[in-house]
Amino acid sequence: MAAEKIIGHASAVRSRGLFIDGREMARPACETIAVLSPKDGTTIAHTLNCGEAEVDMAVRSAQRAFRDPDWANMSNRTRAKLVLKIADALERNMDELYELETLNNGRPYRETRAQLSLMADIYRYYAGLMIAKRDPLIPVDGPYHAFAKRVPVGVVANISPFNHPVLIASRNLAPTLASGCTTVLKPSELTPLTAIRLWEIMHEAGLPPGVFNLVTGDGANAGRALVGHPGINKLALTGGTESGRLAAQAAARNFTHTTLELGGLTPVLTFDDFDIERAVDYAAFGSFIGAGQTCVCASRHIVQRTIYDKFVERFAAKAKSIRVGDPTDPRTQMGPMISARQRQIVLDYVKIGRDEGARLVAGGNVPSQLADSGGFYMEPTIFADVSPEMRIAQDEVFGPYTVVIPFDDEEEAIAIANNSRFALAAAVRTNDLTRAHRIVDRLEAGVIWVNDHHRADASFPWGGFKDSGLMREGGQESFDYYFTTKAVMINKSSDRFDWFEPEMRDMRMN
């Protein structure tokens, strides 16, 4: 489908963004937000900046749907079939989602296609888990039958980021629907268009009204109202560490179950026994995919000193060879950043790196041939000769920006890697399997790759420690977070029990 057709579809209603009880609602009183194309800075749509009133409507709709017998009493198999039907519907509309996502967040079409091609399988995975769900028996002494009964936690607030708009939304929508919960999704105000189309596809596939509601808006309005709403039972948020901290504080006032996937500063430990050309190729992939706007961006390359100079030289050459440009051009290898503001942060860190005495070996500027495009382009940027204490080795930049740090031995490499307030992901490049296992055991990270990067799967638990968040997305671990537990104990004996008899024979209290 041509981009023009998708733009027309996305902006057919002047300002969209409120989808409640299975229908789109107009709210002319709301302020609007212009949605910009990162490619050229033009306005491609307008969405509503929803506030407390709109969020309250959406939450109340989700609460009603959660209690509705048609949804609450739906059998596991029937619900799983519905989720599988949604997966099929997504696949039928995937070409449209590819193009719309590229238009909205600026990732090259080839990259978007590779990322979203297996998205439907996330829904199929959780449908399978729902069919296979078993409540555990609990072994207890005496004539008792005890078991744990897992029940859906309730209404889920799903807040998704700009960098993977529809994929991360689906990571939480799939287990929400499969578990029997209901939800309110607030996508990033920068990239709401695929979320809106996702809502349409699901309802066209037969999702009951109120099970999935959607509100658009910024964090100060829609986001703040949603995370602090007393009708929310679970918060699933992917975003920056500081916004996650504020959201968690607001949710804690209502004892809301919380899953947070936040910032990262991924260390990549590269040893001299690993092929240097492969190491450089993985370094470029890890650092510059998505214009470096990923939570697991390869931010710190910690390289053994015996190959350090050669690695820096080849990595810099690789970065300079990356074709930056129009994300709809099949020749483009790296697209624009999401906004002028985000690009300015990267430019600010270029100055910080220079001021700290690091050596700029690649990038650092807006590409000259794209300076007048109106888009938010940035060169792939590398600083070398960086020490672990520098700001550029401690702060998450969130752009096509990475640093290279030398090390002498394994102990030093691990110490540098763990010297961070973040602990989301890490990677190791070595052909020594024993060394790899030894390092994996000691790295402080929730996701670790050995001789790879960015690889994930629906069954793969995803999340971090420290300032990188709480709990996990993906896998059985994530699915369990969409339930709460009732512990049930049944006395199978018909013997009389009288605690207050004079000769109390049963001294058991617990």
Short mmCIF file of C-alpha atoms in Angstrom, two decimals:
data_model
loop_
_atom_site.label_atom_id
_atom_site.label_comp_id
_atom_site.label_asym_id
_atom_site.label_seq_id
_atom_site.Cartn_x
_atom_site.Cartn_y
_atom_site.Cartn_z
CA MET A 1 0.00 0.00 0.00
CA ALA A 2 1.35 3.41 -0.96
CA ALA A 3 2.41 5.76 1.82
CA GLU A 4 -0.08 8.38 0.59
CA LYS A 5 -2.96 5.96 1.05
CA ILE A 6 -1.86 5.12 4.58
CA ILE A 7 -1.50 8.81 5.48
CA GLY A 8 -5.01 9.36 4.19
CA HIS A 9 -6.30 6.42 6.23
CA ALA A 10 -4.51 7.54 9.38
CA SER A 11 -5.77 11.12 9.16
CA ALA A 12 -9.21 10.50 7.70
CA VAL A 13 -10.63 11.99 10.91
CA ARG A 14 -8.94 15.32 11.61
CA SER A 15 -7.94 14.44 15.15
CA ARG A 16 -8.11 10.85 16.33
CA GLY A 17 -7.18 9.22 19.59
CA LEU A 18 -10.11 8.10 21.73
CA PHE A 19 -11.39 4.56 21.20
CA ILE A 20 -13.77 3.30 23.89
CA ASP A 21 -16.37 0.53 24.05
CA GLY A 22 -15.49 -0.67 20.58
CA ARG A 23 -16.01 2.64 18.82
CA GLU A 24 -14.11 5.79 17.96
CA MET A 25 -15.22 8.86 19.88
CA ALA A 26 -14.83 12.52 19.00
CA ARG A 27 -13.66 14.90 21.72
CA PRO A 28 -13.55 18.37 20.17
CA ALA A 29 -12.77 19.93 23.57
CA CYS A 30 -9.39 18.19 23.73
CA GLU A 31 -6.22 19.88 22.59
CA THR A 32 -4.55 18.19 19.65
CA ILE A 33 -1.01 16.99 18.99
CA ALA A 34 0.60 17.15 15.55
CA VAL A 35 2.24 13.87 14.54
CA LEU A 36 5.41 14.60 12.58
CA SER A 37 7.24 12.49 10.03
CA PRO A 38 10.87 12.03 11.14
CA LYS A 39 11.73 11.79 7.44
CA ASP A 40 11.05 15.45 6.64
CA GLY A 41 9.38 17.05 9.68
CA THR A 42 6.01 17.41 7.99
CA THR A 43 2.71 16.89 9.83
CA ILE A 44 1.17 13.56 8.85
CA ALA A 45 -1.75 13.42 11.31
CA HIS A 46 -3.28 14.96 14.41
CA THR A 47 -4.22 13.11 17.57
CA LEU A 48 -6.07 14.09 20.73
CA ASN A 49 -4.21 15.07 23.86
CA CYS A 50 -6.53 13.20 26.21
CA GLY A 51 -6.73 14.02 29.90
CA GLU A 52 -8.36 12.79 33.09
CA ALA A 53 -11.93 12.73 31.77
CA GLU A 54 -11.07 10.69 28.69
CA VAL A 55 -8.82 8.30 30.62
CA ASP A 56 -11.53 7.78 33.22
CA MET A 57 -14.01 6.88 30.46
CA ALA A 58 -11.56 4.37 29.03
CA VAL A 59 -10.76 2.76 32.39
CA ARG A 60 -14.45 2.46 33.29
CA SER A 61 -15.10 0.80 29.94
CA ALA A 62 -12.33 -1.71 30.61
CA GLN A 63 -13.74 -2.39 34.09
CA ARG A 64 -17.20 -3.08 32.69
CA ALA A 65 -15.78 -5.38 30.05
CA PHE A 66 -13.71 -7.24 32.65
CA ARG A 67 -16.85 -8.00 34.67
CA ASP A 68 -19.03 -8.77 31.65
CA PRO A 69 -19.96 -12.48 31.77
CA ASP A 70 -19.35 -12.86 28.04
CA TRP A 71 -15.68 -12.01 28.61
CA ALA A 72 -15.19 -13.08 32.23
CA ASN A 73 -16.70 -16.54 31.71
CA MET A 74 -15.24 -17.19 28.30
CA SER A 75 -13.51 -20.56 28.24
CA ASN A 76 -9.76 -20.73 27.84
CA ARG A 77 -10.07 -22.38 24.45
CA THR A 78 -12.59 -19.85 23.15
CA ARG A 79 -10.40 -16.96 24.28
CA ALA A 80 -7.34 -18.60 22.75
CA LYS A 81 -9.19 -19.01 19.43
CA LEU A 82 -10.04 -15.31 19.48
CA VAL A 83 -6.40 -14.36 20.08
CA LEU A 84 -5.35 -16.68 17.24
CA LYS A 85 -7.94 -15.00 15.00
CA ILE A 86 -6.40 -11.63 15.87
CA ALA A 87 -2.94 -12.99 14.96
CA ASP A 88 -4.24 -14.04 11.54
CA ALA A 89 -5.84 -10.62 11.03
CA LEU A 90 -2.56 -8.89 11.87
CA GLU A 91 -0.71 -10.99 9.31
CA ARG A 92 -3.24 -10.08 6.62
CA ASN A 93 -2.64 -6.40 7.33
CA MET A 94 1.10 -6.60 7.88
CA ASP A 95 2.15 -4.73 4.72
CA GLU A 96 0.06 -1.76 5.83
CA LEU A 97 1.57 -1.89 9.33
CA TYR A 98 5.11 -2.04 7.88
CA GLU A 99 4.56 1.10 5.84
CA LEU A 100 2.67 2.99 8.52
CA GLU A 101 5.30 2.23 11.14
CA THR A 102 8.11 3.41 8.86
CA LEU A 103 6.18 6.58 8.07
CA ASN A 104 5.58 7.33 11.75
CA ASN A 105 8.84 6.44 13.49
CA GLY A 106 11.40 6.70 10.68
CA ARG A 107 12.93 3.24 10.85
CA PRO A 108 13.91 2.00 7.39
CA TYR A 109 11.27 -0.12 5.72
CA ARG A 110 13.61 -3.14 5.55
CA GLU A 111 14.24 -2.85 9.30
CA THR A 112 10.56 -2.45 10.17
CA ARG A 113 9.67 -5.46 8.04
CA ALA A 114 12.29 -7.62 9.75
CA GLN A 115 11.09 -6.58 13.19
CA LEU A 116 7.35 -6.93 12.70
CA SER A 117 7.29 -10.03 10.49
CA LEU A 118 6.94 -12.35 13.49
CA MET A 119 4.71 -10.09 15.60
CA ALA A 120 1.65 -12.26 15.07
CA ASP A 121 3.52 -15.16 16.67
CA ILE A 122 3.53 -13.26 19.97
CA TYR A 123 -0.25 -13.57 20.05
CA ARG A 124 -0.07 -17.25 19.06
CA TYR A 125 2.45 -17.94 21.82
CA TYR A 126 0.21 -16.52 24.55
CA ALA A 127 -2.85 -18.23 23.11
CA GLY A 128 -0.93 -21.48 23.49
CA LEU A 129 0.01 -20.68 27.08
CA MET A 130 -3.62 -20.01 27.90
CA ILE A 131 -4.70 -23.38 26.53
CA ALA A 132 -1.92 -25.10 28.46
CA LYS A 133 -2.50 -23.21 31.72
CA ARG A 134 -2.74 -25.43 34.80
CA ASP A 135 -3.40 -24.39 38.36
CA PRO A 136 -0.97 -26.10 40.75
CA LEU A 137 -1.91 -28.45 43.57
CA ILE A 138 -0.40 -27.63 46.95
CA PRO A 139 0.86 -30.49 49.15
CA VAL A 140 -0.38 -30.09 52.75
CA ASP A 141 -0.62 -32.45 55.72
CA GLY A 142 -3.91 -33.96 56.80
CA PRO A 143 -7.19 -34.66 55.02
CA TYR A 144 -7.03 -31.58 52.82
CA HIS A 145 -7.14 -30.79 49.14
CA ALA A 146 -5.30 -27.53 48.51
CA PHE A 147 -4.68 -25.72 45.26
CA ALA A 148 -3.83 -22.32 43.84
CA LYS A 149 -6.35 -20.78 41.50
CA ARG A 150 -4.95 -18.11 39.18
CA VAL A 151 -7.41 -15.42 38.09
CA PRO A 152 -6.86 -12.45 35.73
CA VAL A 153 -5.49 -9.46 37.58
CA GLY A 154 -7.98 -7.00 36.05
CA VAL A 155 -7.54 -3.81 34.04
CA VAL A 156 -4.08 -3.27 32.55
CA ALA A 157 -2.63 0.14 31.71
CA ASN A 158 -0.32 -0.38 28.73
CA ILE A 159 2.06 2.51 27.96
CA SER A 160 4.21 1.91 24.89
CA PRO A 161 7.22 3.88 23.58
CA PHE A 162 8.05 5.54 20.27
CA ASN A 163 10.91 3.29 19.22
CA HIS A 164 8.98 0.01 18.77
CA PRO A 165 5.38 1.29 18.81
CA VAL A 166 3.35 -1.71 17.69
CA LEU A 167 5.76 -4.47 18.74
CA ILE A 168 6.07 -3.45 22.39
CA ALA A 169 2.36 -2.67 22.59
CA SER A 170 1.74 -6.22 21.36
CA ARG A 171 4.11 -7.72 23.92
CA ASN A 172 1.65 -6.58 26.54
CA LEU A 173 -1.60 -6.73 24.57
CA ALA A 174 -1.13 -10.41 23.72
CA PRO A 175 -0.87 -11.69 27.33
CA THR A 176 -3.56 -9.21 28.41
CA LEU A 177 -6.10 -10.65 25.99
CA ALA A 178 -5.02 -14.28 26.43
CA SER A 179 -5.23 -14.07 30.23
CA GLY A 180 -8.72 -12.57 30.28
CA CYS A 181 -7.66 -9.11 31.43
CA THR A 182 -8.83 -5.91 29.75
CA THR A 183 -6.74 -2.89 28.90
CA VAL A 184 -6.26 0.78 28.14
CA LEU A 185 -3.35 1.47 25.78
CA LYS A 186 -1.62 4.84 25.64
CA PRO A 187 0.93 4.88 22.81
CA SER A 188 3.69 7.46 22.60
CA GLU A 189 2.34 10.78 21.38
CA LEU A 190 5.14 10.71 18.80
CA THR A 191 4.10 7.41 17.21
CA PRO A 192 0.38 6.68 17.71
CA LEU A 193 -0.61 5.69 14.18
CA THR A 194 0.11 1.95 14.21
CA ALA A 195 -1.55 1.65 17.63
CA ILE A 196 -4.71 3.17 16.17
CA ARG A 197 -4.59 0.77 13.24
CA LEU A 198 -3.95 -2.11 15.64
CA TRP A 199 -7.13 -1.21 17.56
CA GLU A 200 -9.09 -1.19 14.30
CA ILE A 201 -7.76 -4.55 13.16
CA MET A 202 -8.55 -6.22 16.48
CA HIS A 203 -12.12 -4.97 16.53
CA GLU A 204 -12.63 -5.92 12.92
CA ALA A 205 -11.52 -9.41 14.00
CA GLY A 206 -14.26 -9.59 16.65
CA LEU A 207 -12.70 -8.37 19.91
CA PRO A 208 -15.56 -7.53 22.33
CA PRO A 209 -16.18 -3.83 23.03
CA GLY A 210 -14.34 -2.43 26.03
CA VAL A 211 -11.72 -5.17 26.24
CA PHE A 212 -9.18 -2.97 24.45
CA ASN A 213 -9.50 0.80 24.78
CA LEU A 214 -7.06 3.37 23.44
CA VAL A 215 -6.29 6.94 24.44
CA THR A 216 -3.67 9.18 22.87
CA GLY A 217 -1.88 12.05 24.54
CA ASP A 218 1.37 13.06 26.16
CA GLY A 219 2.80 11.89 29.45
CA ALA A 220 1.79 14.98 31.40
CA ASN A 221 -1.88 14.51 30.52
CA ALA A 222 -2.99 11.05 29.39
CA GLY A 223 0.01 9.27 30.89
CA ARG A 224 -0.26 10.86 34.32
CA ALA A 225 -4.01 10.24 34.47
CA LEU A 226 -3.67 6.60 33.45
CA VAL A 227 -0.87 5.45 35.76
CA GLY A 228 -2.50 7.04 38.80
CA HIS A 229 -6.06 5.90 38.11
CA PRO A 230 -7.44 3.81 41.01
CA GLY A 231 -9.24 1.52 38.55
CA ILE A 232 -5.97 0.19 37.13
CA ASN A 233 -4.85 -3.19 38.50
CA LYS A 234 -1.63 -3.59 36.53
CA LEU A 235 0.74 -1.15 34.85
CA ALA A 236 2.94 -2.30 31.97
CA LEU A 237 5.23 0.54 30.91
CA THR A 238 8.18 0.71 28.57
CA GLY A 239 10.04 4.01 28.56
CA GLY A 240 12.76 6.09 30.13
CA THR A 241 13.98 5.44 33.65
CA GLU A 242 12.84 8.75 35.14
CA SER A 243 9.35 8.58 33.60
CA GLY A 244 9.15 4.97 34.82
CA ARG A 245 10.12 6.02 38.32
CA LEU A 246 7.39 8.67 38.43
CA ALA A 247 4.81 6.25 37.00
CA ALA A 248 5.73 3.58 39.56
CA GLN A 249 5.35 6.07 42.40
CA ALA A 250 1.89 7.05 41.18
CA ALA A 251 0.84 3.42 40.68
CA ALA A 252 2.14 2.42 44.11
CA ARG A 253 -0.45 4.63 45.78
CA ASN A 254 -3.10 2.24 44.49
CA PHE A 255 -0.99 -0.91 45.04
CA THR A 256 -1.03 -1.47 41.28
CA HIS A 257 0.96 -4.46 40.01
CA THR A 258 3.82 -3.00 37.97
CA THR A 259 6.06 -4.15 35.12
CA LEU A 260 8.66 -1.60 34.01
CA GLU A 261 11.07 -1.96 31.11
CA LEU A 262 13.25 1.13 31.29
CA GLY A 263 16.64 2.48 30.28
CA GLY A 264 19.79 0.62 29.39
CA LEU A 265 23.50 1.12 28.74
CA THR A 266 24.45 -2.19 27.15
CA PRO A 267 28.09 -3.26 27.54
CA VAL A 268 29.59 -5.44 24.80
CA LEU A 269 32.71 -7.35 25.92
CA THR A 270 34.88 -8.21 22.90
CA PHE A 271 37.83 -10.59 23.35
CA ASP A 272 40.77 -11.05 21.02
CA ASP A 273 39.90 -14.67 20.17
CA PHE A 274 36.79 -13.51 18.28
CA ASP A 275 36.99 -12.70 14.57
CA ILE A 276 37.40 -8.94 14.39
CA GLU A 277 35.35 -8.50 11.22
CA ARG A 278 32.40 -10.30 12.80
CA ALA A 279 32.90 -8.24 15.95
CA VAL A 280 32.75 -4.99 13.97
CA ASP A 281 29.67 -6.07 12.03
CA TYR A 282 27.87 -6.98 15.26
CA ALA A 283 29.05 -3.72 16.83
CA ALA A 284 27.50 -1.68 14.02
CA PHE A 285 24.28 -3.68 14.15
CA GLY A 286 23.99 -3.39 17.92
CA SER A 287 24.82 0.32 17.96
CA PHE A 288 22.99 1.75 14.97
CA ILE A 289 19.90 -0.36 14.33
CA GLY A 290 16.87 1.90 14.87
CA ALA A 291 19.26 4.88 14.76
CA GLY A 292 20.48 3.68 18.14
CA GLN A 293 17.08 4.37 19.70
CA THR A 294 16.69 1.03 21.41
CA CYS A 295 16.86 0.21 25.10
CA VAL A 296 19.48 -2.46 24.36
CA CYS A 297 21.61 -0.34 22.03
CA ALA A 298 25.27 -1.40 22.18
CA SER A 299 26.31 1.70 24.11
CA ARG A 300 29.68 0.61 25.50
CA HIS A 301 32.11 -1.51 23.50
CA ILE A 302 34.62 -2.89 26.00
CA VAL A 303 37.43 -4.23 23.82
CA GLN A 304 40.56 -6.20 24.73
CA ARG A 305 43.60 -3.97 24.37
CA THR A 306 45.42 -6.43 22.10
CA ILE A 307 42.87 -5.72 19.33
CA TYR A 308 41.68 -2.32 20.49
CA ASP A 309 43.35 -0.09 17.88
CA LYS A 310 42.40 -2.35 14.99
CA PHE A 311 38.82 -2.60 16.26
CA VAL A 312 38.45 1.17 16.59
CA GLU A 313 39.83 1.77 13.10
CA ARG A 314 37.52 -0.77 11.45
CA PHE A 315 34.48 0.15 13.52
CA ALA A 316 34.91 3.81 12.56
CA ALA A 317 35.21 2.87 8.88
CA LYS A 318 32.09 0.72 9.14
CA ALA A 319 30.10 3.55 10.74
CA LYS A 320 31.16 5.99 8.03
CA SER A 321 30.00 3.55 5.35
CA ILE A 322 26.42 3.32 6.68
CA ARG A 323 23.97 4.95 4.28
CA VAL A 324 21.77 7.42 6.21
CA GLY A 325 18.64 8.69 4.51
CA ASP A 326 15.00 8.41 3.59
CA PRO A 327 13.55 5.41 5.47
CA THR A 328 11.30 4.54 2.53
CA ASP A 329 14.31 4.20 0.17
CA PRO A 330 15.33 0.50 0.02
CA ARG A 331 18.98 1.58 -0.16
CA THR A 332 18.82 3.34 3.23
CA GLN A 333 20.60 1.53 6.07
CA MET A 334 19.83 3.97 8.90
CA GLY A 335 16.90 6.35 9.03
CA PRO A 336 16.26 9.55 10.99
CA MET A 337 15.86 9.96 14.72
CA ILE A 338 12.37 10.38 16.13
CA SER A 339 12.46 14.14 16.78
CA ALA A 340 14.55 17.28 16.68
CA ARG A 341 14.68 17.22 20.48
CA GLN A 342 16.10 13.70 20.60
CA ARG A 343 18.69 14.55 17.96
CA GLN A 344 19.74 17.62 19.94
CA ILE A 345 20.43 15.39 22.95
CA VAL A 346 22.86 13.39 20.81
CA LEU A 347 24.52 16.57 19.54
CA ASP A 348 24.85 17.77 23.14
CA TYR A 349 26.61 14.52 24.06
CA VAL A 350 29.00 14.98 21.15
CA LYS A 351 30.12 18.21 22.82
CA ILE A 352 30.28 16.48 26.22
CA GLY A 353 32.47 13.74 24.76
CA ARG A 354 34.86 16.28 23.26
CA ASP A 355 34.97 18.25 26.50
CA GLU A 356 35.76 15.08 28.48
CA GLY A 357 38.77 14.40 26.25
CA ALA A 358 37.44 11.37 24.36
CA ARG A 359 38.43 10.93 20.71
CA LEU A 360 35.68 11.31 18.11
CA VAL A 361 36.46 8.74 15.41
CA ALA A 362 33.20 8.76 13.43
CA GLY A 363 30.16 10.97 12.99
CA GLY A 364 29.20 13.70 15.39
CA ASN A 365 27.23 15.81 12.94
CA VAL A 366 24.03 16.09 10.97
CA PRO A 367 24.73 14.57 7.52
CA SER A 368 25.48 17.52 5.24
CA GLN A 369 23.42 16.15 2.35
CA LEU A 370 20.36 15.93 4.64
CA ALA A 371 20.77 19.17 6.57
CA ASP A 372 18.00 20.93 4.63
CA SER A 373 15.63 17.93 4.41
CA GLY A 374 13.56 18.92 7.42
CA GLY A 375 14.14 15.43 8.83
CA PHE A 376 15.88 14.47 12.05
CA TYR A 377 19.01 12.80 10.70
CA MET A 378 22.26 12.15 12.57
CA GLU A 379 25.51 10.50 11.58
CA PRO A 380 26.50 7.23 13.29
CA THR A 381 28.80 8.49 16.03
CA ILE A 382 31.67 6.76 17.85
CA PHE A 383 33.96 7.99 20.60
CA ALA A 384 37.16 6.06 21.41
CA ASP A 385 39.70 6.30 24.25
CA VAL A 386 36.85 6.57 26.73
CA SER A 387 37.29 5.90 30.44
CA PRO A 388 34.48 4.18 32.39
CA GLU A 389 33.84 7.20 34.62
CA MET A 390 33.13 9.65 31.80
CA ARG A 391 29.56 10.87 31.43
CA ILE A 392 29.45 9.48 27.90
CA ALA A 393 30.10 6.04 29.40
CA GLN A 394 27.55 6.44 32.20
CA ASP A 395 24.55 8.20 30.62
CA GLU A 396 22.03 6.71 28.22
CA VAL A 397 22.12 8.88 25.09
CA PHE A 398 19.47 6.99 23.09
CA GLY A 399 20.69 7.65 19.61
CA PRO A 400 23.29 6.52 17.04
CA TYR A 401 26.04 7.12 19.59
CA THR A 402 28.44 4.66 21.16
CA VAL A 403 31.79 4.55 22.94
CA VAL A 404 34.80 2.22 22.92
CA ILE A 405 36.72 1.41 26.13
CA PRO A 406 39.87 -0.75 26.34
CA PHE A 407 40.49 -3.52 28.89
CA ASP A 408 43.42 -5.77 29.73
CA ASP A 409 41.93 -8.85 31.36
CA GLU A 410 38.60 -10.54 32.00
CA GLU A 411 38.30 -9.22 35.55
CA GLU A 412 38.67 -5.64 34.38
CA ALA A 413 36.16 -6.14 31.54
CA ILE A 414 33.49 -7.42 33.94
CA ALA A 415 34.15 -4.58 36.38
CA ILE A 416 33.73 -1.99 33.62
CA ALA A 417 30.57 -3.67 32.34
CA ASN A 418 28.93 -3.73 35.78
CA ASN A 419 29.95 -0.14 36.54
CA SER A 420 26.55 1.28 35.64
CA ARG A 421 23.23 2.15 37.26
CA PHE A 422 21.58 0.28 34.37
CA ALA A 423 21.40 -3.48 34.00
CA LEU A 424 19.10 -4.31 31.12
CA ALA A 425 21.25 -6.11 28.54
CA ALA A 426 24.83 -7.13 27.85
CA ALA A 427 26.75 -9.02 25.17
CA VAL A 428 29.92 -11.08 25.00
CA ARG A 429 32.06 -11.81 21.93
CA THR A 430 34.31 -14.79 22.42
CA ASN A 431 34.93 -18.26 21.01
CA ASP A 432 35.81 -19.60 24.46
CA LEU A 433 32.61 -21.25 25.71
CA THR A 434 33.95 -21.68 29.24
CA ARG A 435 34.80 -17.99 29.41
CA ALA A 436 31.36 -17.08 28.04
CA HIS A 437 29.56 -19.04 30.78
CA ARG A 438 31.86 -17.63 33.43
CA ILE A 439 31.15 -14.06 32.33
CA VAL A 440 27.41 -14.63 31.95
CA ASP A 441 27.30 -15.70 35.59
CA ARG A 442 28.87 -12.44 36.72
CA LEU A 443 27.35 -9.84 34.41
CA GLU A 444 24.63 -7.69 35.97
CA ALA A 445 22.04 -7.77 33.20
CA GLY A 446 18.63 -9.29 32.61
CA VAL A 447 19.27 -10.13 28.94
CA ILE A 448 22.64 -11.43 27.73
CA TRP A 449 23.75 -12.38 24.24
CA VAL A 450 26.84 -14.41 23.42
CA ASN A 451 28.08 -13.75 19.88
CA ASP A 452 24.84 -12.03 18.88
CA HIS A 453 22.72 -8.95 19.61
CA HIS A 454 19.06 -7.86 19.66
CA ARG A 455 17.81 -11.43 19.20
CA ALA A 456 14.55 -12.11 21.04
CA ASP A 457 11.56 -14.43 20.95
CA ALA A 458 8.03 -14.47 22.35
CA SER A 459 9.16 -17.13 24.84
CA PHE A 460 12.21 -15.10 25.93
CA PRO A 461 11.83 -13.19 29.24
CA TRP A 462 12.90 -9.58 28.69
CA GLY A 463 13.78 -7.05 31.37
CA GLY A 464 16.51 -5.84 33.66
CA PHE A 465 17.76 -5.01 37.14
CA LYS A 466 18.78 -1.79 38.90
CA ASP A 467 17.47 1.34 37.13
CA SER A 468 16.45 -0.73 34.12
CA GLY A 469 13.14 -1.74 35.65
CA LEU A 470 11.06 -4.43 37.31
CA MET A 471 9.68 -7.81 36.26
CA ARG A 472 9.78 -9.17 32.70
CA GLU A 473 8.06 -8.92 29.36
CA GLY A 474 7.86 -12.10 27.29
CA GLY A 475 7.83 -15.75 28.21
CA GLN A 476 5.99 -17.67 30.90
CA GLU A 477 7.34 -15.19 33.46
CA SER A 478 5.48 -12.32 31.83
CA PHE A 479 2.25 -14.30 31.45
CA ASP A 480 2.19 -15.07 35.17
CA TYR A 481 2.18 -11.32 35.95
CA TYR A 482 -1.28 -10.99 34.36
CA PHE A 483 -2.79 -13.19 37.04
CA THR A 484 -3.26 -12.98 40.77
CA THR A 485 -3.65 -16.05 42.97
CA LYS A 486 -6.35 -17.45 45.20
CA ALA A 487 -5.17 -20.15 47.59
CA VAL A 488 -7.92 -22.69 48.27
CA MET A 489 -7.95 -25.38 50.99
CA ILE A 490 -10.77 -27.94 51.20
CA ASN A 491 -11.27 -30.12 54.27
CA LYS A 492 -12.16 -33.62 53.04
CA SER A 493 -12.88 -34.95 56.55
CA SER A 494 -16.36 -35.14 58.09
CA ASP A 495 -14.98 -35.39 61.65
CA ARG A 496 -16.40 -32.99 64.19
CA PHE A 497 -14.20 -30.04 65.14
CA ASP A 498 -14.82 -28.01 68.31
CA TRP A 499 -11.98 -25.73 69.31
CA PHE A 500 -13.69 -24.88 72.61
CA GLU A 501 -14.31 -28.38 73.91
CA PRO A 502 -12.95 -28.87 77.48
CA GLU A 503 -10.39 -31.46 76.47
CA MET A 504 -9.14 -29.86 73.31
CA ARG A 505 -7.68 -32.76 71.33
CA ASP A 506 -6.68 -30.92 68.18
CA MET A 507 -3.96 -28.45 69.14
CA ARG A 508 -3.43 -27.35 65.53
CA MET A 509 -3.97 -23.69 64.76
CA ASN A 510 -1.95 -23.39 61.54
#
